[in-house]
Amino acid sequence: MKAKLQRQGFALSKTSGRSMRPLIWGGEHCVAVAPIDGEPSIGDLLMFRIKQPDGTGKSIVHRLVEIREVNALTSFEPQSLIAEALNTEGSHHEPQSLIAEALNTEKSYQEPQSSHRETRLYITRGDNCIGYEVVKREEIIGKITEVHRISGWRPWHIIPRKKFAVTDGSYRLYSRIWAAIWPLRRLLYRIRGKHRLMCSLRSHHNL
């Protein structure tokens, strides 16, 4: 994908999953990806590639919600994002292990070889998620510039147009509202997660 971006200046990518609903519906939308000139900004929709436990790579499109500068001596806890016991449509990540991996350090104190080498980390979250990902700059492929609907219109498409850009007023309005109601969404996601857990326990108990 990065090679294609460098060669063409953009790329189209199909989507899957539920983590970016109600904006992007997997299988019903594709996204236009462009290289990032300079640094990404809070609110950007980023495409990044992470390594899965089986060693394979996976491309993800999530929203950038926080940027942190950390080093081997700092204890990183994005208070606005963590301390969440439940996560919807994605796994919850334990922050210290992620930061230790990103810095290539152990979680316990180590004497630094160089003084205060800092690493910039990018915190992303899907619009339909309560959990988040910690991403390094080299893992970022590009940012989303347009969203294309490849299916017919559905009532659940929050922006019903066939194609919209992230500079359009409808998208910017959605982004502002979605960010503003995050406390309410977090509460609803927790309630939904607990409900699903209880249903699962009842189903297991009845077996």
mmCIF file of N, CA and C in Angstrom, residues 54-103:
data_model
loop_
_atom_site.group_PDB
_atom_site.id
_atom_site.type_symbol
_atom_site.label_atom_id
_atom_site.label_comp_id
_atom_site.label_asym_id
_atom_site.label_seq_id
_atom_site.Cartn_x
_atom_site.Cartn_y
_atom_site.Cartn_z
ATOM 1 N N ASP A 54 -0.449 -13.827 15.321
ATOM 2 C CA ASP A 54 0.055 -14.900 14.464
ATOM 3 C C ASP A 54 1.159 -14.428 13.517
ATOM 4 N N GLY A 55 1.572 -13.169 13.662
ATOM 5 C CA GLY A 55 2.666 -12.657 12.853
ATOM 6 C C GLY A 55 2.250 -11.977 11.565
ATOM 7 N N THR A 56 0.988 -12.083 11.184
ATOM 8 C CA THR A 56 0.512 -11.437 9.967
ATOM 9 C C THR A 56 0.185 -9.969 10.245
ATOM 10 N N GLY A 57 0.126 -9.179 9.188
ATOM 11 C CA GLY A 57 -0.207 -7.767 9.336
ATOM 12 C C GLY A 57 -1.674 -7.507 9.047
ATOM 13 N N LYS A 58 -2.203 -6.470 9.636
ATOM 14 C CA LYS A 58 -3.601 -6.096 9.430
ATOM 15 C C LYS A 58 -3.705 -4.586 9.312
ATOM 16 N N SER A 59 -4.377 -4.123 8.246
ATOM 17 C CA SER A 59 -4.594 -2.693 8.056
ATOM 18 C C SER A 59 -5.882 -2.264 8.740
ATOM 19 N N ILE A 60 -5.826 -1.144 9.444
ATOM 20 C CA ILE A 60 -6.965 -0.651 10.216
ATOM 21 C C ILE A 60 -7.165 0.826 9.906
ATOM 22 N N VAL A 61 -8.418 1.256 9.853
ATOM 23 C CA VAL A 61 -8.746 2.678 9.723
ATOM 24 C C VAL A 61 -9.456 3.110 11.001
ATOM 25 N N HIS A 62 -8.809 3.967 11.788
ATOM 26 C CA HIS A 62 -9.384 4.505 13.018
ATOM 27 C C HIS A 62 -9.041 5.987 13.130
ATOM 28 N N ARG A 63 -9.686 6.641 14.051
ATOM 29 C CA ARG A 63 -9.523 8.087 14.222
ATOM 30 C C ARG A 63 -8.406 8.391 15.232
ATOM 31 N N LEU A 64 -7.582 9.372 14.908
ATOM 32 C CA LEU A 64 -6.534 9.814 15.823
ATOM 33 C C LEU A 64 -7.154 10.697 16.900
ATOM 34 N N VAL A 65 -7.007 10.289 18.156
ATOM 35 C CA VAL A 65 -7.639 11.022 19.251
ATOM 36 C C VAL A 65 -6.640 11.654 20.204
ATOM 37 N N GLU A 66 -5.372 11.239 20.137
ATOM 38 C CA GLU A 66 -4.383 11.799 21.064
ATOM 39 C C GLU A 66 -2.980 11.530 20.548
ATOM 40 N N ILE A 67 -2.057 12.451 20.813
ATOM 41 C CA ILE A 67 -0.646 12.281 20.480
ATOM 42 C C ILE A 67 0.153 12.505 21.747
ATOM 43 N N ARG A 68 1.067 11.601 22.049
ATOM 44 C CA ARG A 68 1.869 11.725 23.266
ATOM 45 C C ARG A 68 3.355 11.566 22.954
ATOM 46 N N GLU A 69 4.170 12.354 23.635
ATOM 47 C CA GLU A 69 5.621 12.207 23.612
ATOM 48 C C GLU A 69 6.025 11.469 24.878
ATOM 49 N N VAL A 70 6.664 10.329 24.717
ATOM 50 C CA VAL A 70 7.071 9.546 25.885
ATOM 51 C C VAL A 70 8.519 9.118 25.711
ATOM 52 N N ASN A 71 9.146 8.727 26.831
ATOM 53 C CA ASN A 71 10.482 8.147 26.774
ATOM 54 C C ASN A 71 10.554 6.994 27.743
ATOM 55 N N ALA A 72 11.691 6.370 27.836
ATOM 56 C CA ALA A 72 11.825 5.150 28.628
ATOM 57 C C ALA A 72 11.585 5.379 30.108
ATOM 58 N N LEU A 73 11.625 6.626 30.559
ATOM 59 C CA LEU A 73 11.474 6.905 31.979
ATOM 60 C C LEU A 73 10.074 7.360 32.348
ATOM 61 N N THR A 74 9.267 7.698 31.357
ATOM 62 C CA THR A 74 7.947 8.219 31.661
ATOM 63 C C THR A 74 6.944 7.098 31.793
ATOM 64 N N SER A 75 5.990 7.298 32.691
ATOM 65 C CA SER A 75 4.874 6.370 32.830
ATOM 66 C C SER A 75 3.718 6.921 32.019
ATOM 67 N N PHE A 76 3.350 6.210 30.956
ATOM 68 C CA PHE A 76 2.347 6.716 30.020
ATOM 69 C C PHE A 76 0.983 6.143 30.341
ATOM 70 N N GLU A 77 0.058 7.017 30.667
ATOM 71 C CA GLU A 77 -1.328 6.600 30.862
ATOM 72 C C GLU A 77 -2.234 7.683 30.311
ATOM 73 N N PRO A 78 -2.763 7.511 29.085
ATOM 74 C CA PRO A 78 -3.696 8.513 28.581
ATOM 75 C C PRO A 78 -5.002 8.459 29.361
ATOM 76 N N GLN A 79 -5.099 9.289 30.382
ATOM 77 C CA GLN A 79 -6.213 9.212 31.316
ATOM 78 C C GLN A 79 -7.564 9.389 30.628
ATOM 79 N N SER A 80 -7.575 10.132 29.525
ATOM 80 C CA SER A 80 -8.837 10.356 28.842
ATOM 81 C C SER A 80 -9.324 9.125 28.107
ATOM 82 N N LEU A 81 -8.447 8.109 27.970
ATOM 83 C CA LEU A 81 -8.816 6.973 27.137
ATOM 84 C C LEU A 81 -8.858 5.640 27.866
ATOM 85 N N ILE A 82 -8.028 5.470 28.926
ATOM 86 C CA ILE A 82 -7.934 4.138 29.500
ATOM 87 C C ILE A 82 -8.800 4.003 30.735
ATOM 88 N N ALA A 83 -8.492 2.996 31.536
ATOM 89 C CA ALA A 83 -9.305 2.626 32.690
ATOM 90 C C ALA A 83 -10.675 2.166 32.227
ATOM 91 N N GLU A 84 -10.736 1.532 31.052
ATOM 92 C CA GLU A 84 -11.984 0.987 30.518
ATOM 93 C C GLU A 84 -11.920 -0.533 30.621
ATOM 94 N N ALA A 85 -12.845 -1.126 31.329
ATOM 95 C CA ALA A 85 -12.827 -2.569 31.492
ATOM 96 C C ALA A 85 -13.478 -3.288 30.324
ATOM 97 N N LEU A 86 -14.344 -2.597 29.610
ATOM 98 C CA LEU A 86 -15.072 -3.225 28.520
ATOM 99 C C LEU A 86 -14.802 -2.480 27.232
ATOM 100 N N ASN A 87 -14.827 -3.239 26.115
ATOM 101 C CA ASN A 87 -14.578 -2.643 24.806
ATOM 102 C C ASN A 87 -15.554 -3.251 23.816
ATOM 103 N N THR A 88 -16.091 -2.443 22.902
ATOM 104 C CA THR A 88 -16.993 -2.955 21.890
ATOM 105 C C THR A 88 -16.303 -2.989 20.553
ATOM 106 N N GLU A 89 -16.536 -4.048 19.790
ATOM 107 C CA GLU A 89 -16.017 -4.231 18.446
ATOM 108 C C GLU A 89 -14.502 -4.065 18.416
ATOM 109 N N GLY A 90 -13.812 -4.636 19.346
ATOM 110 C CA GLY A 90 -12.361 -4.562 19.354
ATOM 111 C C GLY A 90 -11.853 -4.979 20.708
ATOM 112 N N SER A 91 -10.560 -5.221 20.793
ATOM 113 C CA SER A 91 -9.997 -5.676 22.046
ATOM 114 C C SER A 91 -9.470 -4.504 22.834
ATOM 115 N N HIS A 92 -9.503 -4.638 24.162
ATOM 116 C CA HIS A 92 -8.952 -3.605 25.028
ATOM 117 C C HIS A 92 -7.479 -3.890 25.221
ATOM 118 N N HIS A 93 -6.640 -2.839 25.172
ATOM 119 C CA HIS A 93 -5.205 -3.006 25.269
ATOM 120 C C HIS A 93 -4.714 -2.474 26.593
ATOM 121 N N GLU A 94 -3.892 -3.243 27.270
ATOM 122 C CA GLU A 94 -3.299 -2.801 28.521
ATOM 123 C C GLU A 94 -2.183 -1.814 28.187
ATOM 124 N N PRO A 95 -2.263 -0.577 28.673
ATOM 125 C CA PRO A 95 -1.412 0.489 28.157
ATOM 126 C C PRO A 95 0.064 0.290 28.398
ATOM 127 N N GLN A 96 0.462 -0.121 29.600
ATOM 128 C CA GLN A 96 1.880 -0.172 29.897
ATOM 129 C C GLN A 96 2.607 -1.192 29.027
ATOM 130 N N SER A 97 1.970 -2.322 28.736
ATOM 131 C CA SER A 97 2.607 -3.316 27.881
ATOM 132 C C SER A 97 2.764 -2.798 26.468
ATOM 133 N N LEU A 98 1.792 -2.024 25.995
ATOM 134 C CA LEU A 98 1.878 -1.460 24.651
ATOM 135 C C LEU A 98 2.991 -0.427 24.569
ATOM 136 N N ILE A 99 3.078 0.415 25.584
ATOM 137 C CA ILE A 99 4.098 1.447 25.562
ATOM 138 C C ILE A 99 5.479 0.826 25.690
ATOM 139 N N ALA A 100 5.597 -0.180 26.540
ATOM 140 C CA ALA A 100 6.883 -0.852 26.683
ATOM 141 C C ALA A 100 7.314 -1.462 25.362
ATOM 142 N N GLU A 101 6.377 -2.051 24.648
ATOM 143 C CA GLU A 101 6.692 -2.635 23.348
ATOM 144 C C GLU A 101 7.073 -1.554 22.352
ATOM 145 N N ALA A 102 6.334 -0.445 22.368
ATOM 146 C CA ALA A 102 6.617 0.630 21.422
ATOM 147 C C ALA A 102 7.991 1.247 21.656
ATOM 148 N N LEU A 103 8.405 1.298 22.892
ATOM 149 C CA LEU A 103 9.694 1.882 23.231
ATOM 150 C C LEU A 103 10.812 0.853 23.233
#
